[in-house]
Coordinates of C-alpha atoms in Angstrom, one line a residue:
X782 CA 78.3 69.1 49.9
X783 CA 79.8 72.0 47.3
X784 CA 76.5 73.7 47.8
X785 CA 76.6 73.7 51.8
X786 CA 80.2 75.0 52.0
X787 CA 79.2 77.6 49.6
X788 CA 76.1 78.7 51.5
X789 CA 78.3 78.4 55.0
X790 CA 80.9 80.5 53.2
X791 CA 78.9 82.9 52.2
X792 CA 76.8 83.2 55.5
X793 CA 80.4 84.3 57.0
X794 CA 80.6 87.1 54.5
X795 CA 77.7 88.7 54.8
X796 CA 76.7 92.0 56.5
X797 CA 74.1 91.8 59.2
X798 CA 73.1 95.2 57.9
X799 CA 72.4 95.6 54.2
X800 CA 72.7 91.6 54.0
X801 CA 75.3 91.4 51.1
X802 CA 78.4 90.0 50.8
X803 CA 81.2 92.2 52.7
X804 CA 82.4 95.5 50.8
X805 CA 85.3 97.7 52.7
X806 CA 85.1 95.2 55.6
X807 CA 85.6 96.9 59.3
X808 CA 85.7 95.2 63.1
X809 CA 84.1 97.3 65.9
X810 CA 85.8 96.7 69.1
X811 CA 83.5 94.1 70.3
X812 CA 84.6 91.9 67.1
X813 CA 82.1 92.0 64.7
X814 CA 82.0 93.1 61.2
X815 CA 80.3 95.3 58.5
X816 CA 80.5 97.0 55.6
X817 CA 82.1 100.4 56.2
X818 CA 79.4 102.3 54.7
X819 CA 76.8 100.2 56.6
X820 CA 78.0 100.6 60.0
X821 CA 79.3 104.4 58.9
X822 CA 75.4 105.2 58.3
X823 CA 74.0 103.7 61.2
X824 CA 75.5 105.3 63.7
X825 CA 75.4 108.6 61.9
X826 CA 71.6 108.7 61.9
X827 CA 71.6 107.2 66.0
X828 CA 71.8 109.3 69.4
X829 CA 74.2 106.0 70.6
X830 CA 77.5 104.0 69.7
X831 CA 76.1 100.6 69.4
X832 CA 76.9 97.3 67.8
X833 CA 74.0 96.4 66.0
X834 CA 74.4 92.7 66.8
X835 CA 75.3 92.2 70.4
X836 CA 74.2 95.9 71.7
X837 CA 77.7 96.8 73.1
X838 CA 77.9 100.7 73.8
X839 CA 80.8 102.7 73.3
X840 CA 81.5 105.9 74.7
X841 CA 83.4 107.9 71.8
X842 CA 82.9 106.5 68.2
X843 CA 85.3 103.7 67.1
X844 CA 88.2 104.6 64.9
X845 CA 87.0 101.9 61.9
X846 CA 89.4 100.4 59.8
X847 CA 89.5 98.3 56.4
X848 CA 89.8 94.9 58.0
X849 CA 92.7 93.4 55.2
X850 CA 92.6 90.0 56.1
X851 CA 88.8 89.7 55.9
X852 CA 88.7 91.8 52.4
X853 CA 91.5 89.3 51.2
X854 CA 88.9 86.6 52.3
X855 CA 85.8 88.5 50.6
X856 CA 87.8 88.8 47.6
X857 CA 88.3 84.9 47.0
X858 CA 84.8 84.1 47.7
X859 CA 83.7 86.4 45.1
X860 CA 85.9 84.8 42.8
X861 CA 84.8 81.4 44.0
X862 CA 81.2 82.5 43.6
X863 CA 82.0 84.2 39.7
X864 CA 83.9 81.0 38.6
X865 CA 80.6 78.6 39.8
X866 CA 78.2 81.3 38.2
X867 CA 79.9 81.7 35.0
X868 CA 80.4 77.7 34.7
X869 CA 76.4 77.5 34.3
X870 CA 75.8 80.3 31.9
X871 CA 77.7 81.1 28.8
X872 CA 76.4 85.2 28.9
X873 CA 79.4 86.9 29.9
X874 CA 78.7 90.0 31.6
X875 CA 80.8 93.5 31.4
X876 CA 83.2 93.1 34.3
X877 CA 82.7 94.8 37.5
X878 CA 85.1 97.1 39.8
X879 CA 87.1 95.0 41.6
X880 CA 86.7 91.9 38.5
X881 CA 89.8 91.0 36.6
X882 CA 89.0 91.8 32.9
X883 CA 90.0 90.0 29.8
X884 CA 93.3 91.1 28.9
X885 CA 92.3 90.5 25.2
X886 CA 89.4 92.0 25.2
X887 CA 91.0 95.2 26.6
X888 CA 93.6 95.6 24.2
X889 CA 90.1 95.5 21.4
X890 CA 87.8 98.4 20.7
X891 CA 85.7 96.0 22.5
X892 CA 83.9 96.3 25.9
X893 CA 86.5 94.3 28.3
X894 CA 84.5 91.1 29.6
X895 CA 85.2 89.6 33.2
X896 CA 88.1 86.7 32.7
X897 CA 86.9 83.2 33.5
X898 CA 90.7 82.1 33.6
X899 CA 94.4 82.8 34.5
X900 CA 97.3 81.6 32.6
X901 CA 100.4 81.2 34.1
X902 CA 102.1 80.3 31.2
X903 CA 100.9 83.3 29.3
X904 CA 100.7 85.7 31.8
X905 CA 97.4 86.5 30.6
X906 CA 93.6 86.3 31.6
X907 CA 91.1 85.1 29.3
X908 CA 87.2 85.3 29.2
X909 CA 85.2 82.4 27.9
X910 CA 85.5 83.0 24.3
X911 CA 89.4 83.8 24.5
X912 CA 89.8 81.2 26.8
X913 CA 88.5 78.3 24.2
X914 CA 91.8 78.0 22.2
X915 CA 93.6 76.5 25.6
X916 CA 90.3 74.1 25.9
X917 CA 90.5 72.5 22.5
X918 CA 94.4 73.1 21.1
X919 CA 96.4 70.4 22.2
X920 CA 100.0 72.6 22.9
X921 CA 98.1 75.2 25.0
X922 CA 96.3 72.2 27.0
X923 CA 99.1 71.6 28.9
X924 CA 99.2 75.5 30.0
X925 CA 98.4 76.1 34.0
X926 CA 95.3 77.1 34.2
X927 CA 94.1 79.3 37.5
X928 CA 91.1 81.6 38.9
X929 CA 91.2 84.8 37.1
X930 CA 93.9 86.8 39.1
X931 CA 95.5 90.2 38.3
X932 CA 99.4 90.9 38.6
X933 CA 100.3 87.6 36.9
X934 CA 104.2 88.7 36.3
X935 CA 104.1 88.6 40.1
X936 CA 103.3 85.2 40.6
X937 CA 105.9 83.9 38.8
X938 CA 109.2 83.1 39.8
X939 CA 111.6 86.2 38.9
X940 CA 114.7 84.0 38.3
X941 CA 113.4 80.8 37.0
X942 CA 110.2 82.2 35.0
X943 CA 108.3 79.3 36.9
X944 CA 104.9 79.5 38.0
X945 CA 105.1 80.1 42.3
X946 CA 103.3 77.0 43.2
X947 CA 105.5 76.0 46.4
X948 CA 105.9 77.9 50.0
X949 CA 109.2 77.9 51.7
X950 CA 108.7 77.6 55.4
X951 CA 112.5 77.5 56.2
X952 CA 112.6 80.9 54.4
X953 CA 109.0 82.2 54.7
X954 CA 108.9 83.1 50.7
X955 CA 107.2 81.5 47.9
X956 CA 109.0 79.3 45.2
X957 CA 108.6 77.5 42.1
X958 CA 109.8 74.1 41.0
X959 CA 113.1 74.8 40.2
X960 CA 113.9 76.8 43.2
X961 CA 113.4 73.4 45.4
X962 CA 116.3 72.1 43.9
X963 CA 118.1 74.6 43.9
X964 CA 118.5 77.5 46.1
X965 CA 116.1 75.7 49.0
X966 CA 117.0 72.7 48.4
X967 CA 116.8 70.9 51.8
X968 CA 114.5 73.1 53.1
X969 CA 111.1 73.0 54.0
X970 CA 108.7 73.1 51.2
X971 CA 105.0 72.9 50.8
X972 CA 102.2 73.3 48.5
X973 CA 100.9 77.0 48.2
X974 CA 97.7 75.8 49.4
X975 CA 99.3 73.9 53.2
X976 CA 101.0 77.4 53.3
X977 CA 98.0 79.6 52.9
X978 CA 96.4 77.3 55.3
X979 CA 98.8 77.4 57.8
X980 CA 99.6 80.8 57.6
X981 CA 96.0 81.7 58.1
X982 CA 95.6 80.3 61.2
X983 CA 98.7 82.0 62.0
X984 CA 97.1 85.4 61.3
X985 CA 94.1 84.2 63.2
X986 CA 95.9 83.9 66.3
X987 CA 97.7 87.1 65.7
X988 CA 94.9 89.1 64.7
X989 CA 93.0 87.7 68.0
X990 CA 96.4 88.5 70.1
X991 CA 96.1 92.2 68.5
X992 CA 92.4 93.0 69.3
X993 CA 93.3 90.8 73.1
X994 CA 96.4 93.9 73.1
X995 CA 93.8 96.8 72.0
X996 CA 90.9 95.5 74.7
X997 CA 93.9 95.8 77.2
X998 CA 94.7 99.2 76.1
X999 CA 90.8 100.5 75.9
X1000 CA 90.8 99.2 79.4
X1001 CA 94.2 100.4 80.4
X1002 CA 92.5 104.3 78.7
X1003 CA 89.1 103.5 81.2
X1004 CA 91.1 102.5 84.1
X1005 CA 93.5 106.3 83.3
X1006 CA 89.8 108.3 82.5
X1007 CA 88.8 106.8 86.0
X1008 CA 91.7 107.6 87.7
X1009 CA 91.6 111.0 86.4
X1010 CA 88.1 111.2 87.6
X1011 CA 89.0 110.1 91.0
X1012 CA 91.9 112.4 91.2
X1013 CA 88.9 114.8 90.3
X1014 CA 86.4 114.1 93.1
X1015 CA 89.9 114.0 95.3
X1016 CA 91.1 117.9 94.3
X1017 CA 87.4 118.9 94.7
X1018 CA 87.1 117.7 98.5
X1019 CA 90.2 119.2 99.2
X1020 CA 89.3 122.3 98.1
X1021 CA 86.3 122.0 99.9
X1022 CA 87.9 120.9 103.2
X1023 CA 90.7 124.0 102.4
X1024 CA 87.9 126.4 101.9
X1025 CA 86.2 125.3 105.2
X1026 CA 89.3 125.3 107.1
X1027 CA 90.8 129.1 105.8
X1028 CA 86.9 129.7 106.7
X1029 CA 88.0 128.8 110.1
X1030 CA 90.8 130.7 110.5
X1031 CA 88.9 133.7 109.0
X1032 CA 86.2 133.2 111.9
X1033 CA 89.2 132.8 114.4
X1034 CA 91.5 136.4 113.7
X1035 CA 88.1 137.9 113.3
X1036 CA 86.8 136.9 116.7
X1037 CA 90.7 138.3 117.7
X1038 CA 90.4 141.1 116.4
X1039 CA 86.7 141.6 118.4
X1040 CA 88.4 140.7 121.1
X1041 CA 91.6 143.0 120.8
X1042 CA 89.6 145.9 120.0
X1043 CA 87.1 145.5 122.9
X1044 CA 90.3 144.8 125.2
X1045 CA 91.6 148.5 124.4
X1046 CA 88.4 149.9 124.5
X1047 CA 87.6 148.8 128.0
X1048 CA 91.6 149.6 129.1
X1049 CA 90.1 153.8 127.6
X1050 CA 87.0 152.7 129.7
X1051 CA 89.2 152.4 132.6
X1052 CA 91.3 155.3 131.7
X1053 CA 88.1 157.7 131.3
X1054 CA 86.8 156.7 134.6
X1055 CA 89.8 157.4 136.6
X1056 CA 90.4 160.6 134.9
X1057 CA 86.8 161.3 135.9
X1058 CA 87.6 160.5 139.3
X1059 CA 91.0 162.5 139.8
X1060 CA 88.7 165.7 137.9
X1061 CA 85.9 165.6 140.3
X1062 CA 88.4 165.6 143.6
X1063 CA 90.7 168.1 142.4
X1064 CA 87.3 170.1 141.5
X1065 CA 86.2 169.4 145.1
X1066 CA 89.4 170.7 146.5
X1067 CA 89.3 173.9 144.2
X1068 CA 86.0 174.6 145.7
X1069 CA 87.2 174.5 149.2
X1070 CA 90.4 176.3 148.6
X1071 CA 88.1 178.9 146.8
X1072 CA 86.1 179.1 149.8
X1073 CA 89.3 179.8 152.2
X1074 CA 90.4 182.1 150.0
X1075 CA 87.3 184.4 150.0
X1076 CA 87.6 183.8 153.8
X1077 CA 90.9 185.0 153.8
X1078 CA 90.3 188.1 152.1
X1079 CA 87.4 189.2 154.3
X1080 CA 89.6 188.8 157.2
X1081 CA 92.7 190.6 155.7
X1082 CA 90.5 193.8 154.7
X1083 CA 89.7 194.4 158.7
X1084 CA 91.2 197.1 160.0
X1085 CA 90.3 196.0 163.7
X1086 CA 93.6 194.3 165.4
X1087 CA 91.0 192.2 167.3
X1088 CA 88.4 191.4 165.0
X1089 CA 91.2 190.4 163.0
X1090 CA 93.3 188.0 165.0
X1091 CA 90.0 186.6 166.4
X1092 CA 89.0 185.8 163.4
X1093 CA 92.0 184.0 162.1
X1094 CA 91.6 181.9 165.4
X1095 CA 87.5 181.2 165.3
X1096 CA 87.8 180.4 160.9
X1097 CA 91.3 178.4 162.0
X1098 CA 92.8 180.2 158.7
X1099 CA 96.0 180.5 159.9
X1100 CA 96.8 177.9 156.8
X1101 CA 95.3 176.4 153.8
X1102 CA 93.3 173.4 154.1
X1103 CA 94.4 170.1 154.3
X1104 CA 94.5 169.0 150.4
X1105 CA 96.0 165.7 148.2
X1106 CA 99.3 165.9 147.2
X1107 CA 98.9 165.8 143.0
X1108 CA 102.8 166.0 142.4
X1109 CA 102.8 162.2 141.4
X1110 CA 99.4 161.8 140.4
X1111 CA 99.0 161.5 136.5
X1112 CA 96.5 159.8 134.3
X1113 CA 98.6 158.8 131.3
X1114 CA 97.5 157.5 127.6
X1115 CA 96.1 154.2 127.6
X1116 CA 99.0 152.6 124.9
X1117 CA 97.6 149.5 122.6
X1118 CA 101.4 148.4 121.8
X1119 CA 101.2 146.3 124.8
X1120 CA 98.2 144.9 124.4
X1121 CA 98.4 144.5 120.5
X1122 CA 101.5 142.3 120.9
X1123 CA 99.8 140.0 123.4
X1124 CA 96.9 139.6 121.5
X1125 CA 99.1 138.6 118.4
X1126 CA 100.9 136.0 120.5
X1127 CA 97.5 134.8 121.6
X1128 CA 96.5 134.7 118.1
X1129 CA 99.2 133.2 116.7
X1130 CA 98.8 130.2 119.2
X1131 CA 95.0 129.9 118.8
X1132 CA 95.3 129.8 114.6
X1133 CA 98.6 127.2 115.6
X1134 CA 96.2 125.4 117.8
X1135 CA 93.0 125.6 115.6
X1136 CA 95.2 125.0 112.3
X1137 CA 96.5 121.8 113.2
X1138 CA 92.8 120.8 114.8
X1139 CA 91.2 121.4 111.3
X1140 CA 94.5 120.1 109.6
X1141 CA 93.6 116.7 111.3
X1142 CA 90.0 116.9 111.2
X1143 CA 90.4 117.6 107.4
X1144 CA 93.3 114.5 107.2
X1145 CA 90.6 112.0 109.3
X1146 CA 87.6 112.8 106.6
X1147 CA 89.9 112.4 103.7
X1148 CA 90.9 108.8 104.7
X1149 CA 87.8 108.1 106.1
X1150 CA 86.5 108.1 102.6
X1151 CA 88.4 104.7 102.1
X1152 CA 86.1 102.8 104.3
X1153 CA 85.8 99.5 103.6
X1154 CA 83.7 96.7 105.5
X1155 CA 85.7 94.1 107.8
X1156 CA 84.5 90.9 109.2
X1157 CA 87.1 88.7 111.3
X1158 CA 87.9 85.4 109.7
X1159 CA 86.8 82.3 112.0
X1160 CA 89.2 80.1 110.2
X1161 CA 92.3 82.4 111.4
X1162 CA 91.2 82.7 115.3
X1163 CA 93.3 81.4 117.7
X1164 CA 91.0 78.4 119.4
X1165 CA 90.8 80.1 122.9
X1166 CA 88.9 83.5 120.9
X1167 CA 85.2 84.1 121.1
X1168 CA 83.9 86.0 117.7
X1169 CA 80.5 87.4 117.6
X1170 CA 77.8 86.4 114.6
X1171 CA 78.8 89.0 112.5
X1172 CA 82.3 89.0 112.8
X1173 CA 82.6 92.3 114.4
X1174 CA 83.7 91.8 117.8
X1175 CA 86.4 89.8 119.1
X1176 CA 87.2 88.8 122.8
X1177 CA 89.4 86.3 124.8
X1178 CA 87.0 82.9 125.9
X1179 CA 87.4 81.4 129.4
X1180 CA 88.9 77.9 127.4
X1181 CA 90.1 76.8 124.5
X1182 CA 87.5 75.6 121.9
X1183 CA 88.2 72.3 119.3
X1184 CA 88.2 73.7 116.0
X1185 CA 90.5 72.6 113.5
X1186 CA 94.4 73.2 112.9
X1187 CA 93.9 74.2 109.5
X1188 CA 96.9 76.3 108.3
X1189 CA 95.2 79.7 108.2
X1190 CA 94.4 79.4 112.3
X1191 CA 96.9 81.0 114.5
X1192 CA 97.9 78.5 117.2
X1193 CA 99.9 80.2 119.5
X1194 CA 99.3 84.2 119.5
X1195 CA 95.7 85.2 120.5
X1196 CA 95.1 86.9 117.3
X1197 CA 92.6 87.1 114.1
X1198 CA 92.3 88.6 110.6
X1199 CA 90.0 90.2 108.5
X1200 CA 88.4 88.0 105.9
X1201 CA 89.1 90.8 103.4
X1202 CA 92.0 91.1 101.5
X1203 CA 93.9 93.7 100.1
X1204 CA 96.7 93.7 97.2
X1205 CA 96.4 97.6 95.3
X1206 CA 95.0 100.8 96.6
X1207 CA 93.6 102.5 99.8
X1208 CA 91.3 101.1 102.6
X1209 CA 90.3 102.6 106.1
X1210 CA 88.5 100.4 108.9
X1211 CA 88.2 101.8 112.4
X1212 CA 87.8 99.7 115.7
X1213 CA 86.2 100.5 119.0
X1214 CA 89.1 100.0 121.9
X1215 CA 87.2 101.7 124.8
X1216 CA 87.4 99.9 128.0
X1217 CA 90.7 97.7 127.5
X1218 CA 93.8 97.6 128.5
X1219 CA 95.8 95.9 126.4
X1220 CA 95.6 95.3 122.7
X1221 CA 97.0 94.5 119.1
X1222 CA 95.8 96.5 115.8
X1223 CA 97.0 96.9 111.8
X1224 CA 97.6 94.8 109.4
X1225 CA 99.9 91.4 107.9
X1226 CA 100.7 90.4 104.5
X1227 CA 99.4 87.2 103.6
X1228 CA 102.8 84.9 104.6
X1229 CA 103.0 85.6 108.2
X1230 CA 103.9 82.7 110.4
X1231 CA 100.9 81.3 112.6
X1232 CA 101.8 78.6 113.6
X1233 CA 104.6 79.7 116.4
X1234 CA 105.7 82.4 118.6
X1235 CA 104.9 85.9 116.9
X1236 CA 107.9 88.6 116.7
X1237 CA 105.7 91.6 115.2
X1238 CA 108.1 94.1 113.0
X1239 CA 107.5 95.5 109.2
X1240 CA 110.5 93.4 108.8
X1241 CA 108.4 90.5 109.6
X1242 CA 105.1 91.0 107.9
X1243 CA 103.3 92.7 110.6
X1244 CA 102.4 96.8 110.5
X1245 CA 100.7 97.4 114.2
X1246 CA 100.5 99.2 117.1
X1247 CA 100.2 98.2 120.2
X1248 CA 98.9 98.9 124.1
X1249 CA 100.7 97.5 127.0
X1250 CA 100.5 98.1 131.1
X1251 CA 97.1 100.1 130.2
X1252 CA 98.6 103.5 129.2
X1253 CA 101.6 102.4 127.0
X1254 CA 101.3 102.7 123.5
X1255 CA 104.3 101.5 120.8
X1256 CA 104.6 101.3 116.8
X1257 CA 106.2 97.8 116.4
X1258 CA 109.1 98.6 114.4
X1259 CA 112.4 97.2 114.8
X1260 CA 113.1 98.9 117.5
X1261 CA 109.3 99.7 119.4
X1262 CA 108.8 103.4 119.4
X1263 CA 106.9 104.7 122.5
X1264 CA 104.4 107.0 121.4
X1265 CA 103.5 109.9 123.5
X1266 CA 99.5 110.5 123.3
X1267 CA 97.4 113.0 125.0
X1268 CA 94.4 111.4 125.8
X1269 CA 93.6 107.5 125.7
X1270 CA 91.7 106.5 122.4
X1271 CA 88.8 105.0 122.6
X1272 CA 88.3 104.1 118.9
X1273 CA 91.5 103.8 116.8
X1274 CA 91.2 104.2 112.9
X1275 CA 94.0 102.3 110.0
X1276 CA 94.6 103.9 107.4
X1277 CA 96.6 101.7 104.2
X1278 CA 97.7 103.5 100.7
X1279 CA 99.6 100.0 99.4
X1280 CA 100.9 101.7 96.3
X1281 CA 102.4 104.8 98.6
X1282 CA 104.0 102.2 100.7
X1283 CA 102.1 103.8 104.2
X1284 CA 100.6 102.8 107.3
X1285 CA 98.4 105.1 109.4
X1286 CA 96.8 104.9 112.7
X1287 CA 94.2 107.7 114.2
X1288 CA 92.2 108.7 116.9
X1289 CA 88.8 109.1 116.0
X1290 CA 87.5 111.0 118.5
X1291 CA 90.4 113.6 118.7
X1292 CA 90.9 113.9 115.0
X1293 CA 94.5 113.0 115.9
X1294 CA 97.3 110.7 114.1
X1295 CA 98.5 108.4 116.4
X1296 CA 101.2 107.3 114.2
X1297 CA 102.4 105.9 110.8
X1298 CA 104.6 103.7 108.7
X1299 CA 106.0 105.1 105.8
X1300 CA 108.0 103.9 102.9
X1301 CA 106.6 100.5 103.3
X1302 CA 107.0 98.3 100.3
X1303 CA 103.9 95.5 99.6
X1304 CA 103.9 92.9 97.2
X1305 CA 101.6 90.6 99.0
X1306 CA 97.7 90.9 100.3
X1307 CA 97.5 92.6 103.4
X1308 CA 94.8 91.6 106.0
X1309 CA 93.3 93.7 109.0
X1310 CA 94.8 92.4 112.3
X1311 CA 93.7 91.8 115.8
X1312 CA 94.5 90.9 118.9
X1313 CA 92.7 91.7 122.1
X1314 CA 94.8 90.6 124.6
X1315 CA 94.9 88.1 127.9
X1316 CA 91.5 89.1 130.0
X1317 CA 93.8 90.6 132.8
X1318 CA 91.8 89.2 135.8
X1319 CA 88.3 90.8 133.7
X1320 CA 90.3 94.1 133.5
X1321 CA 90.6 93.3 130.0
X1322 CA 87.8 91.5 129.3
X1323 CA 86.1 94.3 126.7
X1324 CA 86.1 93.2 122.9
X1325 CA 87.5 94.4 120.0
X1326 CA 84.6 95.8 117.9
X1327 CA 84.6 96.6 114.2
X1328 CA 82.4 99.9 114.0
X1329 CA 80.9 101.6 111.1
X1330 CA 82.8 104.6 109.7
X1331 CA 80.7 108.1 110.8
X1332 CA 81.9 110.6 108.7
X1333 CA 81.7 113.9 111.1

């Protein structure tokens, strides 16, 4: 039986590596051992961080540390092991580092030999042949012998000069004979071996509590490195979506600008052609008064009263031609002051316009990326709801089905949730609403009440909004708000950040926020929410449907 615990012992202390017992033994994080060197070696001369035994990567090398507790353990199984090899041969060997030597043989010119015994009464260690006197002479017979150990004034007791032999539990200290009846006496006291014992399964469990406290923190470092990456992939879209949307508004003052400049040059245009107009009439009207004038003159050089005053009557000279009064006429500068102001103002409300378009647009993709895919939950439908096969589409039936009351199944409000659950965070899920005229979206914590009438508030559990009378729309706070839309959606998306505390409905189509909660605080699951509302004589007849997220 000796030999089995032996050979089990030493199985336990040796490396899987170089196959020897244990020197400088360190734990990788996956929890097995090796020699320092050993596992120091192999990992220099490989591409990859891996434990040789079970294959577990790593991603940066493990800081490796002396593992004290099993060194301590190495070191009494190589005594165990010296003591059993020394008891079948009498050849004593020169001791080895880490061996306690004979402290008689090292106070001789004599090579120090490896002790085979401690004695506490001495305070010295002896190798075989030193040892003999306290094997045959009756007075040192009755000396306590131990396995060679070194620091012997240490293990006696400092104020009795007593071999510790005794553990103090009470106190957590170690004490000899006369200490138990005197300063601990009433205390309690066991052997040094029950307190070894005991105390190494206490380390046990702490040492397994530590490396359960550093798998938490490696995991608590992957989830940070992960997050960080996320926050990476996040900053890089953004820019991306910034870059596209200042791209944009580049394209949108350029094509102004186009427009601004070919505004004044068709305003000079005009200005050019009228001037060329008022030029060629006046030049018109030169020509004639030109031609009246050489009339004139002819007339005015005849000396004949006749000729003369017959000619003024034939020629009708007797005054200038009928002409275009010019007094008022003008062609002024065309000015671009005018115009330039107006086309800022225009401009200004087109980038307004276009900024806030491409704001949303850029919004709706960002959340868009938190898709997540939603099937309604049978086991929550009301009884008098019809759910399609895949749990996509929900509608109100004609009559009530028999399904069980189970206490997940609304009973009263015609309403459903997702099967999915949500407790940390961000998820998206869009749903088409075309056709209907009334209906119930968001989402509930896990508590709600479905068993009685529904009052839908935060305050409550619930985070919705709502349509009513076919064109109103309200955020069920506590108050309702009435939201003022533009258009109708025809596909609303829901938007949840549970750690940000926030709420947010879109339309799809539009690129628009309908509306949000904010400042919300969770501490339960949430669940998608639906309700499609009474049929409304078949004007509300159309279904709820789940749709797959489209990123434009």
């Amino acid at each position: 039986m000796a030999a089995v615990s032996v050979l089990q012992s030493e199985d336990q202390f040796l490396c899987s590596i170089c196959l020897d017992v244990f020197t400088d033994p360190v734990s990788t994080p996956c929890g097995h051992n090796f020699c320092k060197n050993c596992i120091t070696e192999h990992w220099n001369t490989n591409d990859q961080y891996l434990c040789p035994l079970c294959k577990e990567g790593f991603t940066t090398r493990p800081d490796l540390r002396v593992n004290t507790f099993i060194s301590e353990m190495v070191a009494q199984f190589r005594q165990s092991a010296q003591q059993k090899a020394g008891s079948s041969s009498s050849e004593q060997q020169v001791s080895k580092p880490g061996e306690v030597p004979c402290d008689v043989c090292t106070g001789t010119k004599l090579k120090a030999l490896k002790a085979l015994k401690s004695c506490l009464v001495c305070l010295v260690s002896y190798c075989e042949t030193h040892l003999e006197p306290h094997l045959t002479t009756s007075g040192l017979k009755r000396h306590q012998l131990i396995d060679p150990v070194e620091n012997l004034e240490g293990r006696m007791c400092t104020e009795h000069d007593k071999p510790l032999e005794l553990f103090c539990k009470t106190d957590q200290t170690c004490v000899c004979m006369l200490c138990t009846v005197l300063d601990h006496k009433m205390h309690d006291v066991v052997p040094l071996k029950e307190g070894y014992e005991g105390k190494k399964v206490e380390l046990g469990k702490m040492g397994a509590e530590i490396q359960q406290m550093i798998q938490k923190r490696r995991l608590k470092i992957q989830e940070i490195k992960h997050s960080v990456e996320l926050s990476e992939e996040d900053a890089d879209r953004e820019i991306a979506e910034g870059v596209q949307v200042f791209t944009s508004l580049k394209e949108s003052v350029e094509r102004g600008l186009n427009e601004l400049i070919n505004t004044i040059k068709e305003k000079q245009k005009t200005t050019e052609k009228q001037a060329e107009a008022f030029i060629k009439e006046l030049e018109q009207e030169i020509s004639e008064l030109m031609k009246r004038s050489t009339e004139v003159e002819q007339v005015s050089r005849s000396e004949d009263h006749l000729h003369l005053l017959q000619s003024v009557q034939s020629l009708n000279i007797q005054k200038p031609p009928p002409t275009k009064d010019w007094t008022e006429v003008s062609v002024r500068p065309s000015s671009s002051e005018g115009t330039v102001v107006k086309a800022v103002v225009q401009l200004e409300e087109t980038l307004s316009k276009e900024t806030k378009k491409l704001l949303a647009e850029s919004e709706l993709k960002r959340v868009q990326q938190y898709a997540v895919d939603v099937t309604l939950d049978p086991d929550t439908a009301h009884p008098d709801l019809i759910l399609s096969d895949d749990g996509k589409q929900v509608n109100l039936g004609d009559g009530r089905k028999n399904l069980p009351d189970n206490p997940e199944r609304f009973s009263k409000c015609h309403c459903v949730l997702g099967k999915q659950s949500f407790s940390s965070g961000r998820f998206y899920f869009e749903v088409q609403v075309k056709g209907k005229t009334d209906w119930d979206l968001g989402v509930a914590r896990e508590s709600i009440n479905r068993k009685g009438s529904l009052t839908a508030s935060p305050q409550k559990g619930y985070w919705i909004i709502v349509l009513r009378k076919i064109n109103e729309y309200y955020a069920l706070s506590d108050p309702p708000v009435l939201l003022s839309l533009k258009s109708p959606p025809q596909k609303v998306g829901v938007f949840v950040d549970y750690e940000e505390g926030l709420v947010s409905f879109y339309d799809v189509d539009a690129a628009a926020l309908i509306s949000s909660f904010t400042g919300c605080s969770f501490t339960e699951k949430l669940f998608p929410y639906f309700c499609p509302g009474l049929n409304e004589g078949g004007k509300n007849s159309a279904p709820l449907i789940i749709s797959p997220v489209r990123v434009k």
